[in-house]
Coordinates of C-alpha atoms and ligand atoms in Angstrom, one line a residue:
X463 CA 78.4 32.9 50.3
X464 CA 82.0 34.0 49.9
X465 CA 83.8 34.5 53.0
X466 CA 82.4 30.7 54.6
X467 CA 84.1 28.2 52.7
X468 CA 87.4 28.6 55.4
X469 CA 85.1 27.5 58.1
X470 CA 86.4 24.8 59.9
X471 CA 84.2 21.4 59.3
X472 CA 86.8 19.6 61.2
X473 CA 86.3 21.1 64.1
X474 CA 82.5 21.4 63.4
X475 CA 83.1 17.5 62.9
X476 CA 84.7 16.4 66.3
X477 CA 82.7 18.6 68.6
X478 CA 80.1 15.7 67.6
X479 CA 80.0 13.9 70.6
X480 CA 81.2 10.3 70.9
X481 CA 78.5 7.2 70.9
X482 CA 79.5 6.7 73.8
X483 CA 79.8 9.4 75.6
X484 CA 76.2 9.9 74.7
X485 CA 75.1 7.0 75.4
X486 CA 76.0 7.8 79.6
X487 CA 74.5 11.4 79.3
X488 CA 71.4 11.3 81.7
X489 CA 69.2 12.7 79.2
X490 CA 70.0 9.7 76.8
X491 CA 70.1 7.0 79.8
X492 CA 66.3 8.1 80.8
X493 CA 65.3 7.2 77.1
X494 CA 66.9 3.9 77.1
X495 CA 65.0 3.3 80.5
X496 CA 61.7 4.3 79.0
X497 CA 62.1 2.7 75.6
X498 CA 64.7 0.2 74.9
X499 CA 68.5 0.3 74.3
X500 CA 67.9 -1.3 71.0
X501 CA 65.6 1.8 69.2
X502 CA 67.7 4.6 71.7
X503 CA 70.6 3.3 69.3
X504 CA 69.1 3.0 66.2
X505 CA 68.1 7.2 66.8
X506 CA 71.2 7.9 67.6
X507 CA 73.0 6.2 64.6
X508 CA 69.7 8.2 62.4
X509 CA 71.1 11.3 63.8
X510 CA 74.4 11.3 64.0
X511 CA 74.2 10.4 60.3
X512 CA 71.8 13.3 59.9
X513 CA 73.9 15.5 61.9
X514 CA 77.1 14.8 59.5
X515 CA 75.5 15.3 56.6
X516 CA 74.0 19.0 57.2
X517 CA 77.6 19.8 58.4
X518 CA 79.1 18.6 54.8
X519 CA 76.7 20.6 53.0
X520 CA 76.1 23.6 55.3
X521 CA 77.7 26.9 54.6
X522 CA 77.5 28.6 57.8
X523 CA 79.3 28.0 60.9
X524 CA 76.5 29.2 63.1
X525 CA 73.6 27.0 62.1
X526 CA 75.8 23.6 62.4
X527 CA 76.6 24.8 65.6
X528 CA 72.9 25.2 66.1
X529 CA 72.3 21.5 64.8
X530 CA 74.8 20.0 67.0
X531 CA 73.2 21.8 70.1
X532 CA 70.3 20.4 69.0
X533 CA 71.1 16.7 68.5
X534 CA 69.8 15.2 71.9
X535 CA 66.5 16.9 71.3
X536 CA 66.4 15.3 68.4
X537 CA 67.4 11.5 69.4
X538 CA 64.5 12.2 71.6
X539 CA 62.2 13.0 68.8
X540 CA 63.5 10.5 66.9
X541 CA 63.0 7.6 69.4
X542 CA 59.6 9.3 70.5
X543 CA 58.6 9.2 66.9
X544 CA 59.5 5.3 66.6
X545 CA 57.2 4.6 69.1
X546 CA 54.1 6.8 67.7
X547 CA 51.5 4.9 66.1
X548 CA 51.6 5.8 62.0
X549 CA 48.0 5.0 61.7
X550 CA 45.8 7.4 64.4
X551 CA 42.5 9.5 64.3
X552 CA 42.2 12.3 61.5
X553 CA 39.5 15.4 61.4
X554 CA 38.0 15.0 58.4
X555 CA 36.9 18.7 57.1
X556 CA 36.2 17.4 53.5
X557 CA 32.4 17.2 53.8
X558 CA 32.5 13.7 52.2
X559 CA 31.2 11.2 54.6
X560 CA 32.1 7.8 53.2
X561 CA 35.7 8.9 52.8
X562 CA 37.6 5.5 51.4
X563 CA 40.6 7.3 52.3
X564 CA 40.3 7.9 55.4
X565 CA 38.3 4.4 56.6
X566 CA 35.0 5.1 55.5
X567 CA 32.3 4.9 58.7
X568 CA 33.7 6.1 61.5
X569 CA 32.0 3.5 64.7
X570 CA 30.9 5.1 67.6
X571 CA 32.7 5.6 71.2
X572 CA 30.0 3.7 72.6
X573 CA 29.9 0.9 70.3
X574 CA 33.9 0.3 70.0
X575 CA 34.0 0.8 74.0
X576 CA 32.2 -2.8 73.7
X577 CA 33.9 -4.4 71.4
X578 CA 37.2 -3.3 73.7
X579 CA 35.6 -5.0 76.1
X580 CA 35.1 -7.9 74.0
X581 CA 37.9 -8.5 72.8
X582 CA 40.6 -7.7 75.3
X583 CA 39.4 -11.1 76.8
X584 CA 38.1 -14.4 75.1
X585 CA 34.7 -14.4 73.7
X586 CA 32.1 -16.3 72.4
X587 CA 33.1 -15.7 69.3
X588 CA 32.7 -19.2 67.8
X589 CA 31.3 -20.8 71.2
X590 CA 27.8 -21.9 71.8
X591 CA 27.2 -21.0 75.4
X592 CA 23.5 -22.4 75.3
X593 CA 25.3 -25.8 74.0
X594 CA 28.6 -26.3 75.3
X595 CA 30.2 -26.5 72.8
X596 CA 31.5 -25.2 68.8
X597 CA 29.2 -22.4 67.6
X598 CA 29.5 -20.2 64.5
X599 CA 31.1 -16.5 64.3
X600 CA 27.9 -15.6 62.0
X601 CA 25.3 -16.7 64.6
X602 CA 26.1 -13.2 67.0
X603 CA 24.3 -11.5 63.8
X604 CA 22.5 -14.1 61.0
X605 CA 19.2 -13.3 63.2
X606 CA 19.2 -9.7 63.3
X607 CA 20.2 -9.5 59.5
X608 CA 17.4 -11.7 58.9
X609 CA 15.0 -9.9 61.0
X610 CA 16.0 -6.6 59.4
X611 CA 16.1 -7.5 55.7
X612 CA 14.0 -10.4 55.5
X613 CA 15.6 -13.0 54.6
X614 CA 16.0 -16.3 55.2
X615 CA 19.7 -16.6 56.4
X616 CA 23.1 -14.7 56.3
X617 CA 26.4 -14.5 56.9
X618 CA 29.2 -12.2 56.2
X619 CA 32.9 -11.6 54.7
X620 CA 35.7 -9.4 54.7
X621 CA 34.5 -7.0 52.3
X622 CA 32.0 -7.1 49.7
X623 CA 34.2 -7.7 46.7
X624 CA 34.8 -11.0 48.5
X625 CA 31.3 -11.6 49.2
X626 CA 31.2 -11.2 45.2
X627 CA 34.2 -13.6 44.7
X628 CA 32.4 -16.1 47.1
X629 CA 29.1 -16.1 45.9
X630 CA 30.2 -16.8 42.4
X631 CA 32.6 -19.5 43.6
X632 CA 29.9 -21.0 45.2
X633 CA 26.9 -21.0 42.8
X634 CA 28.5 -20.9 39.5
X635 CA 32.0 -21.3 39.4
X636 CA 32.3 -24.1 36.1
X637 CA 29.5 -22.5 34.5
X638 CA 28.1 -19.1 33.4
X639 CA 26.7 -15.9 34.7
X640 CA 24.9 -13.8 32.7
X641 CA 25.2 -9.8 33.6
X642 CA 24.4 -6.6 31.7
X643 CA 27.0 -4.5 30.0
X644 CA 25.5 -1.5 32.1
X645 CA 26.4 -2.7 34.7
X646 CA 30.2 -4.1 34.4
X647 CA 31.3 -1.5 37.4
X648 CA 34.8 -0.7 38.1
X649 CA 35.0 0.4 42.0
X650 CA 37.9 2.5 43.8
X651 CA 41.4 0.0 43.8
X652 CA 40.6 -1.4 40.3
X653 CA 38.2 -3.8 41.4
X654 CA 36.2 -4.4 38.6
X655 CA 33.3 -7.1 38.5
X656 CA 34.6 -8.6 35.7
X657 CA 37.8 -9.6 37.2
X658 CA 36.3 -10.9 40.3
X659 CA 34.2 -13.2 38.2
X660 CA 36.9 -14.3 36.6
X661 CA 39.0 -15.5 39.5
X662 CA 35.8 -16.8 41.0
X663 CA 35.8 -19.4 38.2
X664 CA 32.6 -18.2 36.5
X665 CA 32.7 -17.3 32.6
X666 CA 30.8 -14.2 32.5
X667 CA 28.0 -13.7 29.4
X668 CA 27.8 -10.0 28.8
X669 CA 24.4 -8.6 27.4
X670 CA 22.3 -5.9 26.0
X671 CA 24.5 -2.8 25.8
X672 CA 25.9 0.0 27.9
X673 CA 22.8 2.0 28.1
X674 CA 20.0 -0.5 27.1
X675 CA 19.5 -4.1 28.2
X676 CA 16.3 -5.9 27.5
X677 CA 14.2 -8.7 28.6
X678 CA 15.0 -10.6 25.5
X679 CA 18.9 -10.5 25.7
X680 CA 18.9 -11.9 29.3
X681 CA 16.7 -14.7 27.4
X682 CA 18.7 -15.1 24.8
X683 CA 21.9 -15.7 26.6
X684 CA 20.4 -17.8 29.3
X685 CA 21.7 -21.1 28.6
X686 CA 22.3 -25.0 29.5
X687 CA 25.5 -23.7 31.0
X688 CA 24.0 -20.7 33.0
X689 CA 24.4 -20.5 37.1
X690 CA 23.2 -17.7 37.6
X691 CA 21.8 -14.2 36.7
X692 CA 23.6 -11.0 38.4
X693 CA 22.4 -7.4 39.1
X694 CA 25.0 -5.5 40.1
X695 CA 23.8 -2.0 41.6
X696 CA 25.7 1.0 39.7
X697 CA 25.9 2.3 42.5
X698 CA 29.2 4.7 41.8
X699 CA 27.8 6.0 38.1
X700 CA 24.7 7.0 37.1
X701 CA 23.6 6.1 33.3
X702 CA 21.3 9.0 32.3
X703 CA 19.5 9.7 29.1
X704 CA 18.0 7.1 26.7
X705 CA 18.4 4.3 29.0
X706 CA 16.9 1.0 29.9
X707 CA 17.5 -2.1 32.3
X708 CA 15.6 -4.7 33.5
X709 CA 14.2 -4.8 37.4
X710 CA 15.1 -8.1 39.6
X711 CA 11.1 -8.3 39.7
X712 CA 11.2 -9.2 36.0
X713 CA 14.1 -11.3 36.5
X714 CA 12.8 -13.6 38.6
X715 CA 10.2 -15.7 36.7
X716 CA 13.2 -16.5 34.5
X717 CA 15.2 -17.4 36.7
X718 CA 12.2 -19.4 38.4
X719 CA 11.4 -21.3 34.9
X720 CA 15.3 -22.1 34.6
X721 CA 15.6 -23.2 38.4
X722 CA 19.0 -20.9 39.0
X723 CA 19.2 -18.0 41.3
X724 CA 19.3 -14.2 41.2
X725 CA 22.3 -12.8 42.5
X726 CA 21.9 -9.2 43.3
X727 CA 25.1 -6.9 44.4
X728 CA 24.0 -3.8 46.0
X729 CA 27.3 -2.4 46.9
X730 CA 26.1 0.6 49.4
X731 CA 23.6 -2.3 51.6
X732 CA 20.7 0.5 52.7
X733 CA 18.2 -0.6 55.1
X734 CA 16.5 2.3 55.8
X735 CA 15.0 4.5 53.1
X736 CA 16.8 7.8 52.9
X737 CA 14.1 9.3 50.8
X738 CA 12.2 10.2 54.3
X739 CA 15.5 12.6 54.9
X740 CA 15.7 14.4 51.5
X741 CA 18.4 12.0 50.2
X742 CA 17.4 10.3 46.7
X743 CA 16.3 6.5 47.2
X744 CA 18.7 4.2 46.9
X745 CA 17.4 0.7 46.9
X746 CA 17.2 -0.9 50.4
X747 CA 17.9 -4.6 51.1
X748 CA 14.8 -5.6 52.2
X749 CA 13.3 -4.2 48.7
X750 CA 15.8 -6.8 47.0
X751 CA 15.2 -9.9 49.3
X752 CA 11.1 -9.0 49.0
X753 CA 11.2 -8.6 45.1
X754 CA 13.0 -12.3 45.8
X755 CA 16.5 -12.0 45.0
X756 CA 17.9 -15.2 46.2
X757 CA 21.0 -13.8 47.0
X758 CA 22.1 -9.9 48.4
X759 CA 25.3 -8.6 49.0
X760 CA 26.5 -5.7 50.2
X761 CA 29.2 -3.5 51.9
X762 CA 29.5 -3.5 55.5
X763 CA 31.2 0.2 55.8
X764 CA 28.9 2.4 53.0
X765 CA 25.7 3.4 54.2
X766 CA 25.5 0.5 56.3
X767 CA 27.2 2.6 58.5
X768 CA 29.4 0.0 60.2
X769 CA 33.0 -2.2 60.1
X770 CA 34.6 -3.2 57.0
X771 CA 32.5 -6.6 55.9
X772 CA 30.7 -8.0 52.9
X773 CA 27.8 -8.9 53.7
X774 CA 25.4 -11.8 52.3
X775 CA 22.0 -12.2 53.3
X776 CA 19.4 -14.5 51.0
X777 CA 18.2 -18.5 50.8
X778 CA 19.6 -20.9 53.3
X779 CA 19.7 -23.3 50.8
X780 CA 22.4 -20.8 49.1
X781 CA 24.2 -19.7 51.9
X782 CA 24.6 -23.1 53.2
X783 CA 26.6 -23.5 50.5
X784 CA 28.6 -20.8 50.6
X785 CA 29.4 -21.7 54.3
X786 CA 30.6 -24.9 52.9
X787 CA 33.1 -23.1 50.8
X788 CA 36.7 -23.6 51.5
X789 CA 37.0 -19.5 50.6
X790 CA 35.3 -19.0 53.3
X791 CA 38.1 -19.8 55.4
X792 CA 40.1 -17.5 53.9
X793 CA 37.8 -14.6 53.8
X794 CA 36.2 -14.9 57.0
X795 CA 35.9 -11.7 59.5
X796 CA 37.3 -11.4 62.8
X797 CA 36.3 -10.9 65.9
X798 CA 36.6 -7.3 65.6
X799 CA 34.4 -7.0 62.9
X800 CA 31.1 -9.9 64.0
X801 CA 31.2 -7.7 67.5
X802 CA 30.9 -4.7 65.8
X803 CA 28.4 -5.6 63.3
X804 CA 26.5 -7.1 65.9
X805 CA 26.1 -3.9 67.6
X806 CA 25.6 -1.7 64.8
X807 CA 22.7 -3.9 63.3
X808 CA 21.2 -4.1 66.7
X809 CA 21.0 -0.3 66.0
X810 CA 18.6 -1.1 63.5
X811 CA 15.7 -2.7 65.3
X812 CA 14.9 0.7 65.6
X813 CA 14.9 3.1 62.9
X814 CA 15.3 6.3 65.1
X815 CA 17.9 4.7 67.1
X816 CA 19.8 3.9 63.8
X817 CA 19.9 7.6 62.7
X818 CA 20.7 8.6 66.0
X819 CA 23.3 6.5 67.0
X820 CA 25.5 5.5 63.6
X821 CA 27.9 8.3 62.8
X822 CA 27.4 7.6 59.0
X823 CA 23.8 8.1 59.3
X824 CA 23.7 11.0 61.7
X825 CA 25.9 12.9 58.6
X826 CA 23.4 12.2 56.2
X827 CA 20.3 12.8 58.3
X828 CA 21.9 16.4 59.6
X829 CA 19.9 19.3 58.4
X830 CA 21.5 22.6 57.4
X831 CA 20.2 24.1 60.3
X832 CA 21.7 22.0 62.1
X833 CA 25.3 22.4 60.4
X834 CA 24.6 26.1 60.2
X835 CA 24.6 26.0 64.2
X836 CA 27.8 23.6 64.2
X837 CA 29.5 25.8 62.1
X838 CA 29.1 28.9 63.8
X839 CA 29.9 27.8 66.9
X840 CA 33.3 26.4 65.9
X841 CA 33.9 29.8 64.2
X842 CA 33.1 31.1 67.6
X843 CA 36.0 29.3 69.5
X844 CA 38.4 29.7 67.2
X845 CA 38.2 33.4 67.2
X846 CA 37.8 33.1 70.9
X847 CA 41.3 31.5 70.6
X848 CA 42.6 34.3 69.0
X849 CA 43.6 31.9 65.7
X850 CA 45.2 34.3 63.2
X851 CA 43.4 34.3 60.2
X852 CA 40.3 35.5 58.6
X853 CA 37.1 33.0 60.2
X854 CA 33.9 33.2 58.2
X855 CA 31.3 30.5 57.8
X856 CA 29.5 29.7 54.3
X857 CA 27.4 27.1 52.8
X858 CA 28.6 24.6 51.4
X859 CA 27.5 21.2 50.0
X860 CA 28.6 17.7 51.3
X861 CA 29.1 14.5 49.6
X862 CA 28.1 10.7 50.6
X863 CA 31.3 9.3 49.1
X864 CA 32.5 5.2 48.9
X865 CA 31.0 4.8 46.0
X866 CA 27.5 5.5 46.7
X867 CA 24.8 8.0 45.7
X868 CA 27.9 9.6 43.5
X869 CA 25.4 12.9 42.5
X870 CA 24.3 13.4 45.7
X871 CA 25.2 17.3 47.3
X872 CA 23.6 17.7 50.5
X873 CA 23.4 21.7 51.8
X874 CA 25.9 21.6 54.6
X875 CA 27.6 24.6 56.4
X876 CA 31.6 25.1 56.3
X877 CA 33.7 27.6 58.5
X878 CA 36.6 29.1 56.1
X879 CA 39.6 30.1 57.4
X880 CA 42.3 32.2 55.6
X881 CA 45.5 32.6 57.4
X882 CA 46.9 36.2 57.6
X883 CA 50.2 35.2 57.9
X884 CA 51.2 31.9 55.8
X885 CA 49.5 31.0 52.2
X886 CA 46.9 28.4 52.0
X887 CA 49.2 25.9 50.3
X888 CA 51.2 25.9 53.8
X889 CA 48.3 26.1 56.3
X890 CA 46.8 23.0 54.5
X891 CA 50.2 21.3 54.8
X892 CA 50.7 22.3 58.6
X893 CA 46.8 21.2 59.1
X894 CA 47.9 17.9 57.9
X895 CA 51.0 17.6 60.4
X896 CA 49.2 18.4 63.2
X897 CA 49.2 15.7 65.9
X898 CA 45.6 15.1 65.4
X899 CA 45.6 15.8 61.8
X900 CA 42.8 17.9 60.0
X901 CA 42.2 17.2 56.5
X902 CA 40.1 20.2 54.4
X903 CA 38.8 21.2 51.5
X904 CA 40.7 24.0 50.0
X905 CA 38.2 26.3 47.5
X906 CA 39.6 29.6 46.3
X907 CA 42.2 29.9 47.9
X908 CA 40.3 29.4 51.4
X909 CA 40.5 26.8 53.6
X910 CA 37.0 25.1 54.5
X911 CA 35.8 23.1 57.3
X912 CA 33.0 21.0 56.3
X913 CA 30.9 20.7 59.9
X914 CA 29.0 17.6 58.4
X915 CA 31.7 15.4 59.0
X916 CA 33.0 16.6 62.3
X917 CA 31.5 16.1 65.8
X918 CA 31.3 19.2 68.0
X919 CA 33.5 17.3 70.3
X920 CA 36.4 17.6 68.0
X921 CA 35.8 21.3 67.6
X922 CA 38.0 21.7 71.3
X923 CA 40.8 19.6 69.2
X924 CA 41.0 21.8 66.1
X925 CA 40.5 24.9 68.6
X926 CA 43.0 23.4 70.7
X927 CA 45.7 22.8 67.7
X928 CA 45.4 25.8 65.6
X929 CA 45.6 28.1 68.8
X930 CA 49.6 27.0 69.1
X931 CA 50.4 30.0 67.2
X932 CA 53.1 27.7 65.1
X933 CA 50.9 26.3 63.3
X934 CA 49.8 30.0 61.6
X935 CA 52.9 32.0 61.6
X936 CA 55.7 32.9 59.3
X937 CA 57.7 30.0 60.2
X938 CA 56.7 27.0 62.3
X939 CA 59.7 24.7 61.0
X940 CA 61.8 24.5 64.2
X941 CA 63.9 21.7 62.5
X942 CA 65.6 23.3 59.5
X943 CA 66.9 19.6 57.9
Ligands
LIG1398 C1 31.7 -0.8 46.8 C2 31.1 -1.8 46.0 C3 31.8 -3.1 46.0 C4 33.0 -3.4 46.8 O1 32.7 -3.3 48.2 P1 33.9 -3.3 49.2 O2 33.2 -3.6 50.5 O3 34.6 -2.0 49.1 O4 34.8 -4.5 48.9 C5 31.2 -4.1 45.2 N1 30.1 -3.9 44.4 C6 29.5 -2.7 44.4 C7 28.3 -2.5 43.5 C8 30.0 -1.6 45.2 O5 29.4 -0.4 45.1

């Protein structure tokens, strides 16, 4: 270190060219023409600010020199970078197909190409076209939920802990709901049913215990003051051992006898049963509805396998009033959302379609085989592309995720990957940085690729990516700030 404190940071300092001086360089004038002068400023105030501040704190004259070469490039990174979207696609490599972190279903190409279409002009969207005249944004899909599950109308929300917060609201807000302590669930972003009850207005009566809940306590509790009963699915815990609850079937008659309704929260919102494809049953919708729930909800992006939505399916009588709601104006879905459910029930006429043609459900319907063949011909291009590091395939096990099924493993196939040059630590960070980022699991220190989750046409992407040799060697950090 000795030796470069005499270097000359004054120097260093004014070889910095001037704002304006910049600012007519033809580099810098083709950015303000493609962007704006406004944001072409801002960068260049970033790094000139940048620029002074490695200088204060760098001890060698050669890599300042280096920086300052370097400071156009990186205006034009800068302003580049401004204009990036934050939010864009990621490969998701974990195996875990309702991934909350990373938007849950994925839609299909074919199914947001419509709602592009859709919604890039005006739409129907709460237009009668039959009548001339005002329509309703639920009637593009009431029918078909109907149709699928049963029941007698439907309608949906923004997400199913609103369709909880609005069902309350509507049926028993001022009075009581009776619910049993197994089945008080807390889901992902502290969203716990209790709370939601709470702010819906509705005093919440708590029985039986957290294992066992009887008959007799739902009985016993039911009162003058009682709205409704709720059966809220557990759908993100399991309660195994010496347990006990009590089925909407035996529900019903006392809810009958007491004239309120039975209010059932599935959370996932099956419609197909997933026991036909080795997965373990998870109660479907239409079960609910024919046991005679009066009222269903459930999420529009689990198993569902579409947009972000709660949705409510059950007696018109009930959903008429919910309609009515005032909440409903503020929870309503957009048009985004009522095109793309649409579509993606429509999908469900047809059972095969549905499999086929809903990411969510092609994931969990895969069969190893299936992955196996995936897997090894992804490990196949990437050697092909000369990637340096170790490729392998193994099996592997994939999750559902969201919330749902939470002890399900499904026998998938993973490629591993373990760079020759860089540790696995780094690779996952560089994975992550990529332009279209690739999230993985990292087991022993190996780096796995999870086929389940990814479509063989992304494997050209990751092949494409990881073949820029940056991303595997010793250093790929061009910018040393
Ligand atoms: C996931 C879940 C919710 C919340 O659904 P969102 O659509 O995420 O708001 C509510 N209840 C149950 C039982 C759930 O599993």
């Amino acid at each position: 270190m000795e030796g470069k404190k005499d270097m000359n940071k004054n120097m260093l300092y004014r070889s910095i060219p001037k704002v304006d001086v910049l600012l007519e360089e033809e580099q810098i004038q083709a950015l303000i023409a493609r962007y704006s002068r406004d944001t072409v400023m801002e960068a260049v105030h970033i790094e000139m600010d940048k620029l002074r501040k490695y200088i204060a704190q760098c001890e060698e004259e050669e890599k300042a020199k280096k920086q300052i070469s370097l400071l156009r490039e990186h205006i034009e990174s800068s302003v580049a970078a401004m204009h990036t979207p934050n939010m864009r696609m990621v490969i998701n490599g974990t195996g875990t197909i309702l991934h909350t972190n990373l938007g849950r279903a994925p839609i299909s190409r074919e199914h947001i190409k419509r709602v592009a279409d859709i919604a890039t002009g005006y739409s129907n969207l709460e237009y009668n076209l039959e009548a001339g005249r005002r329509g309703e944004r639920y009637s593009h899909f009431e029918k078909l939920l109907c149709k699928i599950t049963g029941a007698e109308a439907a309608m949906a929300v923004n997400n199913n802990a609103a369709a909880v917060m609005l069902i309350l609201s509507s049926l028993a807000k001022g009075g009581e709901v009776v619910v049993s302590r197994g089945e008080l669930v807390e889901i992902g972003g502290k969203f716990r049913i209790p709370d939601v009850m709470e702010q819906s207005g509705a005093a919440l009566v708590e029985v039986g215990t957290t294992n066992k809940t009887h008959y007799d306590d739902y009985e016993n509790a039911v009162t003058e003051e009682t709205k409704a009963l709720l059966k809220v699915h557990t759908s993100n815990y399991r309660i195994v051992g010496f347990t006990d609850s009590v089925g909407i079937d035996e529900l019903i008659p006392l809810a009958r006898e007491r004239e309120i309704p039975v209010i059932e929260d599935l959370g996932s919102g099956v419609l197909i049963d997933l026991s036909k494809y080795g997965i373990t049953y998870e109660p479907t919708v239409q079960e609910s509805i024919r046991k005679g729930a009066d009222v269903v909800c459930f999420s529009g992006d689990k198993l569902l396998g579409g947009p972000q939505a709660g949705i409510i399916v059950g007696k018109k009588k009930y959903i008429d009033k919910m309609k009515k709601n005032q909440l409903t104006r503020a929870l309503r879905i957009d048009k985004f959302t009522a095109a793309t459910l649409e579509l993606v029930l429509q999908e469900y006429l047809s059972e095969e379609k549905a499999v086929q043609n809903l990411p969510v459900l092609r994931m969990i319907t895969e069969t190893q085989d299936e992955t196996q063949k995936k897997a090894k011909s992804l490990s196949r291009m990437l050697k092909l592309a000369a990637v340096p590091a170790k490729i392998d395939i193994q099996p592997c096990e994939s999750q559902i995720g969201g919330g749902s099924l939470p002890l399900e493993r499904i026998p998938s196939t993973a490629v591993t990957l373990q760079p020759e040059r860089i540790s696995v630590t780094e690779f996952e960070e560089r994975l992550r940085h990529l332009p279209v980022p690739i999230i993985p699991r990292t087991v022993n220190d190996m780096i796995l690729l999870d086929v389940r989750t990814i479509e063989s046409w992304q494997f050209r992407q990751i092949t494409g990516q990881l073949k820029d040799l940056k991303v595997l060697e010793e250093s790929g950090a061009s910018n040393e700030r």
